[in-house]
Coordinates of C-alpha atoms and ligand atoms in Angstrom, one line a residue:
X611 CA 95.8 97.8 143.6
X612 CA 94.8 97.2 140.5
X613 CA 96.4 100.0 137.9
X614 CA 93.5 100.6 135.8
X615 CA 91.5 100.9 139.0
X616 CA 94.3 103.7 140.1
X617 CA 94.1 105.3 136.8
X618 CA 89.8 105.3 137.1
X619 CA 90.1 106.7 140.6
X620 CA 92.7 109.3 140.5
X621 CA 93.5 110.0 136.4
X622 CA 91.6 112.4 134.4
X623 CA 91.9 111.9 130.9
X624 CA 91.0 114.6 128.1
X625 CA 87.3 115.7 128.2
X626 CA 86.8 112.5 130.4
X627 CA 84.2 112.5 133.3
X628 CA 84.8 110.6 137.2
X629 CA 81.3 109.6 137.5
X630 CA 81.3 107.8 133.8
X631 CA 85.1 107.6 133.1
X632 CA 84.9 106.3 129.2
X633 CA 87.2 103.0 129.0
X634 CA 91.2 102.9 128.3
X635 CA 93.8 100.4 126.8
X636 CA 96.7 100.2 128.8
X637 CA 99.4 100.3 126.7
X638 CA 102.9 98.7 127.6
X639 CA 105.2 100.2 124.6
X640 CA 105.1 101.4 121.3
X641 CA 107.7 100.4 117.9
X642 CA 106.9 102.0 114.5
X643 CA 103.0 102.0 114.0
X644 CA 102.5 99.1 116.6
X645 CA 101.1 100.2 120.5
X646 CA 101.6 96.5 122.5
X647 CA 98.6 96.7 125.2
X648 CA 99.4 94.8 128.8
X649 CA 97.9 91.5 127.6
X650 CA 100.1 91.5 124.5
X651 CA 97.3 92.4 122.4
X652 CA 98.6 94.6 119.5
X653 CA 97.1 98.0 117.5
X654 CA 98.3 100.1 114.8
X655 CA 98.1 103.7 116.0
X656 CA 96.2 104.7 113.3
X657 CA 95.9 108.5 114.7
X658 CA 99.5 108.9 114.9
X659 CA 98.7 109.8 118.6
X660 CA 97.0 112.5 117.6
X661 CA 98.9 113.6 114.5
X662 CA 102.4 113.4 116.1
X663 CA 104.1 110.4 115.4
X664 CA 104.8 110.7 111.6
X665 CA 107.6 107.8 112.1
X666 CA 106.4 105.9 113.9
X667 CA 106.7 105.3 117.2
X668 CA 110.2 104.5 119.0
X669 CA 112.2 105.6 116.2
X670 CA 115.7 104.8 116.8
X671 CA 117.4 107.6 115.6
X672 CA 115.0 110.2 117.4
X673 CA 115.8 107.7 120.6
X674 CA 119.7 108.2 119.4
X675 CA 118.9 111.9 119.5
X676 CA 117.4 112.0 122.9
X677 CA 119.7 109.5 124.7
X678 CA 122.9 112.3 123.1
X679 CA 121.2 115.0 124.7
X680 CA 119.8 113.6 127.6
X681 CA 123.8 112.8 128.5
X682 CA 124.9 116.3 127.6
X683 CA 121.9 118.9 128.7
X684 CA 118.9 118.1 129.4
X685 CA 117.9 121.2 130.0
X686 CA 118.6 124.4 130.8
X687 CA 116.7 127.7 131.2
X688 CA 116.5 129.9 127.9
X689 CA 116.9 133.6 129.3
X690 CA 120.4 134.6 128.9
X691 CA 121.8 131.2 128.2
X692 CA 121.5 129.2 124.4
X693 CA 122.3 125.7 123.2
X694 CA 123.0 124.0 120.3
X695 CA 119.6 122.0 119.9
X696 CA 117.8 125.2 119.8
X697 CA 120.2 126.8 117.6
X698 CA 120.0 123.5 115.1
X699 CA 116.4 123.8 115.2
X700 CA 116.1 127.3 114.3
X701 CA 118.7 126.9 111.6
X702 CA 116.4 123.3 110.3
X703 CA 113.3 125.5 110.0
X704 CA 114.2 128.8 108.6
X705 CA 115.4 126.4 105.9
X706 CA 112.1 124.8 105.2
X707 CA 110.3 128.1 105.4
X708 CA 109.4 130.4 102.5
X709 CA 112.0 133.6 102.8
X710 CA 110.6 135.9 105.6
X711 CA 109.2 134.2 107.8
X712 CA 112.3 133.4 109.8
X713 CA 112.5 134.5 113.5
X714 CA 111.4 131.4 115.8
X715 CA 110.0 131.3 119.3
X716 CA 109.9 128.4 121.0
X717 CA 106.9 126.8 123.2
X718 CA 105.8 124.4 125.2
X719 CA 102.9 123.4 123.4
X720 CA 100.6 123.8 120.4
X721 CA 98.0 125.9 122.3
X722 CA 100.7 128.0 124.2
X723 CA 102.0 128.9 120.5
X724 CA 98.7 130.1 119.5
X725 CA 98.8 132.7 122.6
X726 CA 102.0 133.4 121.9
X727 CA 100.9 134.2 118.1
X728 CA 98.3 136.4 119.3
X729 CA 100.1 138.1 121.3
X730 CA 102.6 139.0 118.7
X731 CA 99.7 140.1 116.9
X732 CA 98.6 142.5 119.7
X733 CA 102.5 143.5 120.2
X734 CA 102.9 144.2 116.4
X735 CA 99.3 146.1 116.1
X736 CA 100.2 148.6 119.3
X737 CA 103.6 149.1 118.0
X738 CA 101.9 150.3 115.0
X739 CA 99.6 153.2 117.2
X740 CA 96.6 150.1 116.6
X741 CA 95.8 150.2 120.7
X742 CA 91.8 149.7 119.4
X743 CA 92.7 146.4 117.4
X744 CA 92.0 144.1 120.5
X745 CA 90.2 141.7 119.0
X746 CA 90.7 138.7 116.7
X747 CA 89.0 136.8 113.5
X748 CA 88.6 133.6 112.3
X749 CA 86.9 131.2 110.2
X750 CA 83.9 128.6 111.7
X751 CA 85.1 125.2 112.0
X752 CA 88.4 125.8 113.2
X753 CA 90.3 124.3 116.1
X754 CA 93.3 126.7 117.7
X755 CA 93.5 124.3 121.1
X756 CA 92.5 124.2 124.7
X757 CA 94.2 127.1 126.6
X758 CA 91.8 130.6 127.1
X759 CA 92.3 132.3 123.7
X760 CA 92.7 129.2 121.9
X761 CA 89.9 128.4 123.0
X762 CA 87.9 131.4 122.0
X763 CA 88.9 130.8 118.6
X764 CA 87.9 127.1 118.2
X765 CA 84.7 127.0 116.6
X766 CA 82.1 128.2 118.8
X767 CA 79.8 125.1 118.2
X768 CA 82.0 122.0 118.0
X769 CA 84.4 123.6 120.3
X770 CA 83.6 124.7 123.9
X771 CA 82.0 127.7 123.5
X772 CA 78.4 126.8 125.1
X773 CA 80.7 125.5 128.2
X774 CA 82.6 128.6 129.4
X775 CA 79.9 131.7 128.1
X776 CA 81.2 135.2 129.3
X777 CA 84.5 133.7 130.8
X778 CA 85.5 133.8 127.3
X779 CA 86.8 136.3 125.0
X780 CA 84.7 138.2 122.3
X781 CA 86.1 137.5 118.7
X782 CA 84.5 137.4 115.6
X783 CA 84.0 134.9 113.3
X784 CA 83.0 134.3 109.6
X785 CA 81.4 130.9 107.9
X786 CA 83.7 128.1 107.2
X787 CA 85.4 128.3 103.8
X788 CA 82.3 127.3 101.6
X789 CA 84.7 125.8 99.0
X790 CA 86.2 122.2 98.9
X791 CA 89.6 121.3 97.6
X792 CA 89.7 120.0 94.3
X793 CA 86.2 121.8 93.6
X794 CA 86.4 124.5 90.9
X795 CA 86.9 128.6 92.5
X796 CA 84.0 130.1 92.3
X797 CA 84.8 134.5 91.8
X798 CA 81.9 135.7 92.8
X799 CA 82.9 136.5 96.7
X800 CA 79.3 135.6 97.9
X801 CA 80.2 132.1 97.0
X802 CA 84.0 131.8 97.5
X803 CA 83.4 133.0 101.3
X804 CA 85.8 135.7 101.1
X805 CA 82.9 138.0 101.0
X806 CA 81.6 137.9 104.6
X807 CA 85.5 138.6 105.4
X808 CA 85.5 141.6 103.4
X809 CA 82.5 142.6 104.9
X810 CA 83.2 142.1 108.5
X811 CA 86.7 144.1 107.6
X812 CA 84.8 147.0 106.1
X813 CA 82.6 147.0 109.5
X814 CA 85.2 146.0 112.7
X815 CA 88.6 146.2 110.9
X816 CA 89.3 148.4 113.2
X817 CA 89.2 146.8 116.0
X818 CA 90.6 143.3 114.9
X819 CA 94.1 142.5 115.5
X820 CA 94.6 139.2 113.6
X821 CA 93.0 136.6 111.5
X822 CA 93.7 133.2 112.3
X823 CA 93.0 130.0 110.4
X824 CA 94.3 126.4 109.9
X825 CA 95.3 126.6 106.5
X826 CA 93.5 124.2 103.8
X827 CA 92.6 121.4 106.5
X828 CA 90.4 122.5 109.6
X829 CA 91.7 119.5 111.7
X830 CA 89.5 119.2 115.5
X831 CA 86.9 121.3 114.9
X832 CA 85.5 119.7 112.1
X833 CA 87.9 117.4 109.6
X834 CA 86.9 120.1 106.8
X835 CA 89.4 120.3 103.2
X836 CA 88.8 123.5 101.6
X837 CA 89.6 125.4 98.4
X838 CA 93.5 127.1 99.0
X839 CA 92.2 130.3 97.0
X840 CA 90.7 131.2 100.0
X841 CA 93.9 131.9 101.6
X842 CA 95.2 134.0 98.8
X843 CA 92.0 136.4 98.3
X844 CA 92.5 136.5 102.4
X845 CA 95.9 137.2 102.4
X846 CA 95.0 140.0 100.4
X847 CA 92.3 141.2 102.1
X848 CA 94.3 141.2 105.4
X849 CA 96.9 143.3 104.0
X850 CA 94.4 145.9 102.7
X851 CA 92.7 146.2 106.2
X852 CA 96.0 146.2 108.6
X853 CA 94.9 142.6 109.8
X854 CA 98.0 140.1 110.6
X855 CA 97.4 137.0 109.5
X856 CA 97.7 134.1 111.4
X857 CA 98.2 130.3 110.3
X858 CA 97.9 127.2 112.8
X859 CA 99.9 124.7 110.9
X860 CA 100.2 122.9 114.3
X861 CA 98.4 119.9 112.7
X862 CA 98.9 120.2 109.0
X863 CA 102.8 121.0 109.3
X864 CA 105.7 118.5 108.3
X865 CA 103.9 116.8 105.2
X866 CA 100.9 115.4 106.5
X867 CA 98.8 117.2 103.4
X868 CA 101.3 116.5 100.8
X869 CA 103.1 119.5 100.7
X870 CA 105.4 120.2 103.4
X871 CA 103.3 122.5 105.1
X872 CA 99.8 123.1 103.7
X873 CA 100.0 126.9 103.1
X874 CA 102.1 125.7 100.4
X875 CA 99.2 124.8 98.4
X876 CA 98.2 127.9 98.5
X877 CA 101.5 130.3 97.8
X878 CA 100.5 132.1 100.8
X879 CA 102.9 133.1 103.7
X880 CA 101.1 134.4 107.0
X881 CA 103.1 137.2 109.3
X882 CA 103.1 134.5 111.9
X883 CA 102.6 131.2 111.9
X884 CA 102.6 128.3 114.5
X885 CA 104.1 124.5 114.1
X886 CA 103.9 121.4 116.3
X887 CA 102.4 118.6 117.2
X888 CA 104.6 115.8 114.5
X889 CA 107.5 118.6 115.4
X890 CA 109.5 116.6 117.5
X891 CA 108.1 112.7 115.7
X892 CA 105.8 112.5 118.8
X893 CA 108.9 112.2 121.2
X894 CA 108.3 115.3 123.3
X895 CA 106.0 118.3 123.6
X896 CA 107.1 120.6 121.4
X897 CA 105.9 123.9 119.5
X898 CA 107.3 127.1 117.7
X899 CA 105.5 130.3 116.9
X900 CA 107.3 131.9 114.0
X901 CA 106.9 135.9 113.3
X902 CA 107.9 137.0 109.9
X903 CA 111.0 139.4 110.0
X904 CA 108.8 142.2 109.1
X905 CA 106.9 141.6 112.3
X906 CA 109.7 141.0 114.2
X907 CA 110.8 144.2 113.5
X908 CA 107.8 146.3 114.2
X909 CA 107.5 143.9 117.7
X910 CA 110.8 145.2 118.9
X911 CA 110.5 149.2 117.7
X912 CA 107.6 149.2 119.7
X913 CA 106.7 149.7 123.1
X914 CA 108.1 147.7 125.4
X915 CA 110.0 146.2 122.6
X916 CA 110.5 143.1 123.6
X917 CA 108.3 140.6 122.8
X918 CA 106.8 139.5 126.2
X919 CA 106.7 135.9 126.9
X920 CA 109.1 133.5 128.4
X921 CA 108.2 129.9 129.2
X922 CA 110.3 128.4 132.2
X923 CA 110.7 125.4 129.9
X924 CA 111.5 127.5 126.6
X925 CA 113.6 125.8 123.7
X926 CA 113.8 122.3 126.3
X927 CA 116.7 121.2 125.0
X928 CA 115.8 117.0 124.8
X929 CA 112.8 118.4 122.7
X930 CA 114.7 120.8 120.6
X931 CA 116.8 117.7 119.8
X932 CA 114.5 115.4 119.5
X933 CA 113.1 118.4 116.7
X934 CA 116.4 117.9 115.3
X935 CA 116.2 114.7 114.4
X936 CA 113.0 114.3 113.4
X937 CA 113.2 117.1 111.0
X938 CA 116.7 114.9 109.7
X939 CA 114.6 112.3 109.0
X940 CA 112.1 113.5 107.1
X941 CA 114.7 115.1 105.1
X942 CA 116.0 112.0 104.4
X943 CA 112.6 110.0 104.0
X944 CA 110.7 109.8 100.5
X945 CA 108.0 111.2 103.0
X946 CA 106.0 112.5 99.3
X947 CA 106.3 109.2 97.9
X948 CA 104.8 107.8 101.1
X949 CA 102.0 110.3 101.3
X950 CA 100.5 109.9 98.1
X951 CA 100.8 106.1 98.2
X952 CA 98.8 106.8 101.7
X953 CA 96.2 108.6 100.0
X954 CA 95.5 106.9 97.5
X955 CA 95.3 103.6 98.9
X956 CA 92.7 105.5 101.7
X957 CA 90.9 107.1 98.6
X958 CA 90.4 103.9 97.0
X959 CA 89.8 102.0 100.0
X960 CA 87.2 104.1 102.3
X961 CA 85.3 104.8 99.0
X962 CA 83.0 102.4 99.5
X963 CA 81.8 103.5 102.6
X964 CA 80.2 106.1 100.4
X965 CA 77.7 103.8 99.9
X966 CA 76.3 103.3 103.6
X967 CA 72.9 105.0 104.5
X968 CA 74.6 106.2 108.3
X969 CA 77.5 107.7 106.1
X970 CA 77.1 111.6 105.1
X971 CA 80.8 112.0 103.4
X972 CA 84.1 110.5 102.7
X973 CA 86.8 112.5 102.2
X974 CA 90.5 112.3 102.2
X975 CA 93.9 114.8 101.4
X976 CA 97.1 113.9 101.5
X977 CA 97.8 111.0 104.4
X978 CA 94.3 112.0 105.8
X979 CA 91.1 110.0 106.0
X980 CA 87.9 110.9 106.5
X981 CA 84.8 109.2 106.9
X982 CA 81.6 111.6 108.1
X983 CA 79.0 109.8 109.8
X984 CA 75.1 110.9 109.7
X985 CA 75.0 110.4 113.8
X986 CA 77.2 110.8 116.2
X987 CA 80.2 107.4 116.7
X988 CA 79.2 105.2 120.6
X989 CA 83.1 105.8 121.5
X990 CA 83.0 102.9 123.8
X991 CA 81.4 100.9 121.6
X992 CA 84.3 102.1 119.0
X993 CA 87.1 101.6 121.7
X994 CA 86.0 98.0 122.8
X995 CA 85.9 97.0 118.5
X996 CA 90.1 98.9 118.1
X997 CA 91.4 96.2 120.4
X998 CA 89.8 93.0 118.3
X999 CA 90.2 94.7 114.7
X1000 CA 93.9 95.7 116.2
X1001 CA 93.9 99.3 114.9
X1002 CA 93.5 102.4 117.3
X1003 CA 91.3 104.7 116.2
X1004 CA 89.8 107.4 118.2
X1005 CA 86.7 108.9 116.2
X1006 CA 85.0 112.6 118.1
X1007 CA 81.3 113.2 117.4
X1008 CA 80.0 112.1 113.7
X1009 CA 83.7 111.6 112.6
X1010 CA 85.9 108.6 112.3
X1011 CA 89.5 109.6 110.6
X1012 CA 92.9 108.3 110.1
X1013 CA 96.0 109.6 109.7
X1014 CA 98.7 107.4 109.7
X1015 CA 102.4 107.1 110.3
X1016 CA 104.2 107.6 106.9
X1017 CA 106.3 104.2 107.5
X1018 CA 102.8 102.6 107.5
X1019 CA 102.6 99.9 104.5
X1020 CA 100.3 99.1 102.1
X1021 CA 98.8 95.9 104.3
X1022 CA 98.8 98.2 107.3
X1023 CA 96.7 100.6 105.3
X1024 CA 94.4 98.2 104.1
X1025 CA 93.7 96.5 108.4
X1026 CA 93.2 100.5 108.8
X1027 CA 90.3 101.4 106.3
X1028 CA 88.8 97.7 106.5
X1029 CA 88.5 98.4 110.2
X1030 CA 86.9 102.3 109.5
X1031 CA 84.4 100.7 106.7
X1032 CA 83.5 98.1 109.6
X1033 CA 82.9 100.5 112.1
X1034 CA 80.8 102.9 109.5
X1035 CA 79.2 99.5 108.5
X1036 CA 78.2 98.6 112.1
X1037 CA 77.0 102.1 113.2
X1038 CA 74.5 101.9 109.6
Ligands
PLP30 C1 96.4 120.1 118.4 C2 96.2 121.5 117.9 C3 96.4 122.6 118.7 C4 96.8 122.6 120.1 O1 98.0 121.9 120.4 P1 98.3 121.3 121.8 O2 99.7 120.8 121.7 O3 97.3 120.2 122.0 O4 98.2 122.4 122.8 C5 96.2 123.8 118.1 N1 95.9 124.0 116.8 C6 95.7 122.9 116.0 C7 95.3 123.1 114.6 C8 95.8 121.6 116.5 O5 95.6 120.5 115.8

């Protein structure tokens, strides 16, 4: 049989229907930014496969990695037992973190971190005597993943809300941050946004547990850049309502925003805060949820006090490696250099799609780009035009963005925003 007719007749692919399954590229193999499809046809994975392969694909020294641990352990389980990947990853991050926020657990995935990260919350809150804080915050546009409380927290109009009603938890949520980055602070707390936090604080800060937030770029639910200020007026506010605060750095982690991770442009450290996606370079699935010490400790003087989860695939040891190297490498890497030659070179070139009548916005930060439709993209229309233009791109609703592997050059920039401008042209 055919494979792509085995793939349409017993494959689902994400948010894909088996009445109207939407096309797919078969793709043979993948070196550095290049995906080789089964008729040789070649594409530049312009999405980093969705934000995790910041070098590239097929990178020999995360293969080195993987091929060493594969040989040695390729896994074991985590209770009572340790290895040295996990141990090396720990020791990798709690060096790249600000001071306190230092006790790592790991997870399978980015949406099992974000359970795990409210369930600290929850932990931390009843250890405190806070049973009635059952309940958590967050901003609109947001996108926290796919799993039950992820998905309560995902914005409730981009994200699935309408889909799953009651079978969904309660939580509350505030506007977007009003406030671009680069655009000057406004202090009046109307305008800044942080006033709607304060207010829903002063009226259910009592029963909220947490506040979570992707810090300066809302990735899925919305390809949003906002003002960092926000996360320092929240920060405080947080603090002076018992609120833990929570940041999903799952996307924006490992330099993709031009900082190493993006709560750096704001000064702010969270109590928790969860990483992965380009954690392992886009070798494995891979994610951490890291409590600061402070919340460690109030976690385990509670009741139980343990913290309870325990994955059977915890701290996999060929993805803990795979970590490993990938965080070697970017140590190594001028990955800053590399992201602000991105940039710019998306800022310059996707400007001109300003000018289209079916464009709303272009935007871009750090090795992102942006360009905001007026209508909603024709995916397959968008899928069919990747394989001639040879760049992958994978736009969702009115937006079609880029974020590239850092080893991409300069002419592998420029096929990338010539083929957006096209496809912005074309859908004018
Ligand atoms: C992708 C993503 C998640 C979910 O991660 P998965 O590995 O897909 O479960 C959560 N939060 C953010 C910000 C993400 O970009």
């Amino acid at each position: 049989m055919d494979p792509l007719a085995i793939d349409r007749t017993h494959l689902w692919h994400p948010y894909t229907s088996i009445a109207a399954p939407q096309p797919v590229h078969r793709v043979r193999e993948a070196e550095g930014i290049w995906l080789t499809l089964d008729d040789g046809t070649r594409m530049i994975d312009a999405m980093s496969s969705w934000w995790c392969a910041a070098h590239g694909h097929r990178h020999p020294r995360l293969v080195a990695a993987l091929e060493a641990q594969l040989h040695s352990l390729p896994h074991v389980m985590f209770g009572g037992l340790t290895h040295d990947a996990a141990i090396g990853l720990a020791a990798r991050l709690v060096a790249l973190l600000p001071p306190g926020l230092d006790r790592i657990f790991c997870c399978d995935s980015g949406s099992v971190s974000v359970e795990v990260a409210l369930k600290m919350a929850v932990q931390a809150q009843h250890a405190r005597g806070a049973r009635g804080r059952s309940r958590f915050a967050t901003v609109r546009g947001g996108y926290h993943g796919d799993t039950w409380s992820a998905m309560s927290l995902c914005d409730p109009v981009t994200g699935m809300h309408g889909h799953f009603g009651a079978a969904l938890a309660v939580q509350h949520f505030t506007p977007a941050p009003p406030v671009a980055f680069g655009a000057d602070w406004p202090e009046d707390p109307a305008e800044n946004g942080l006033g709607a936090v304060a207010a829903l604080f002063e009226e259910k800060g009592p029963e909220i547990a947490g506040f979570i937030l992707e810090p300066v770029v809302q990735g899925a639910g919305g390809m949003r850049f906002y003002h960092p200020a926000f996360l320092r007026g929240l920060r405080a506010l947080c603090d002076r309502h018992g609120v833990i605060l929570i940041f999903d750095e799952i996307a924006t982690g490992f330099g993709r925003t031009g900082r190493m991770f993006a709560m750096e442009h704001a000064g702010v450290t969270p109590d928790i805060l969860c990483l992965g996606k380009a954690l392992t370079g886009g070798m494995m699935s891979l994610a951490v949820t890291v409590a600061s010490t402070a919340l460690a400790a109030e976690i385990s003087a509670g009741d139980p006090g343990v913290l309870m989860h325990g994955p059977t695939f915890m701290a996999n040891p060929l993805a803990c490696a795979a970590a490993c190297a990938s965080l070697d490498l970017l140590a190594e890497a001028d990955w800053q250099g590399a992201v602000a030659r991105i940039g710019a070179q998306l800022a310059d070139e996707l400007a001109p799609a300003r000018d289209l009548p079916g464009v709303a916005d272009v935007r871009t930060l750090g090795a992102i780009g942006v360009i905001e439709m007026r209508a909603p993209l024709d995916s397959a229309r968008v899928h069919g035009f990747c394989r001639k233009a040879g760049v992958w791109l994978r736009p969702f609703g009115r937006l079609l963005y880029t974020m590239p592997p850092f080893v991409t050059g300069p002419e592998d920039v420029s096929r990338i925003t010539a083929a957006m401008v096209a496809i912005a042209r074309e859908a004018t």
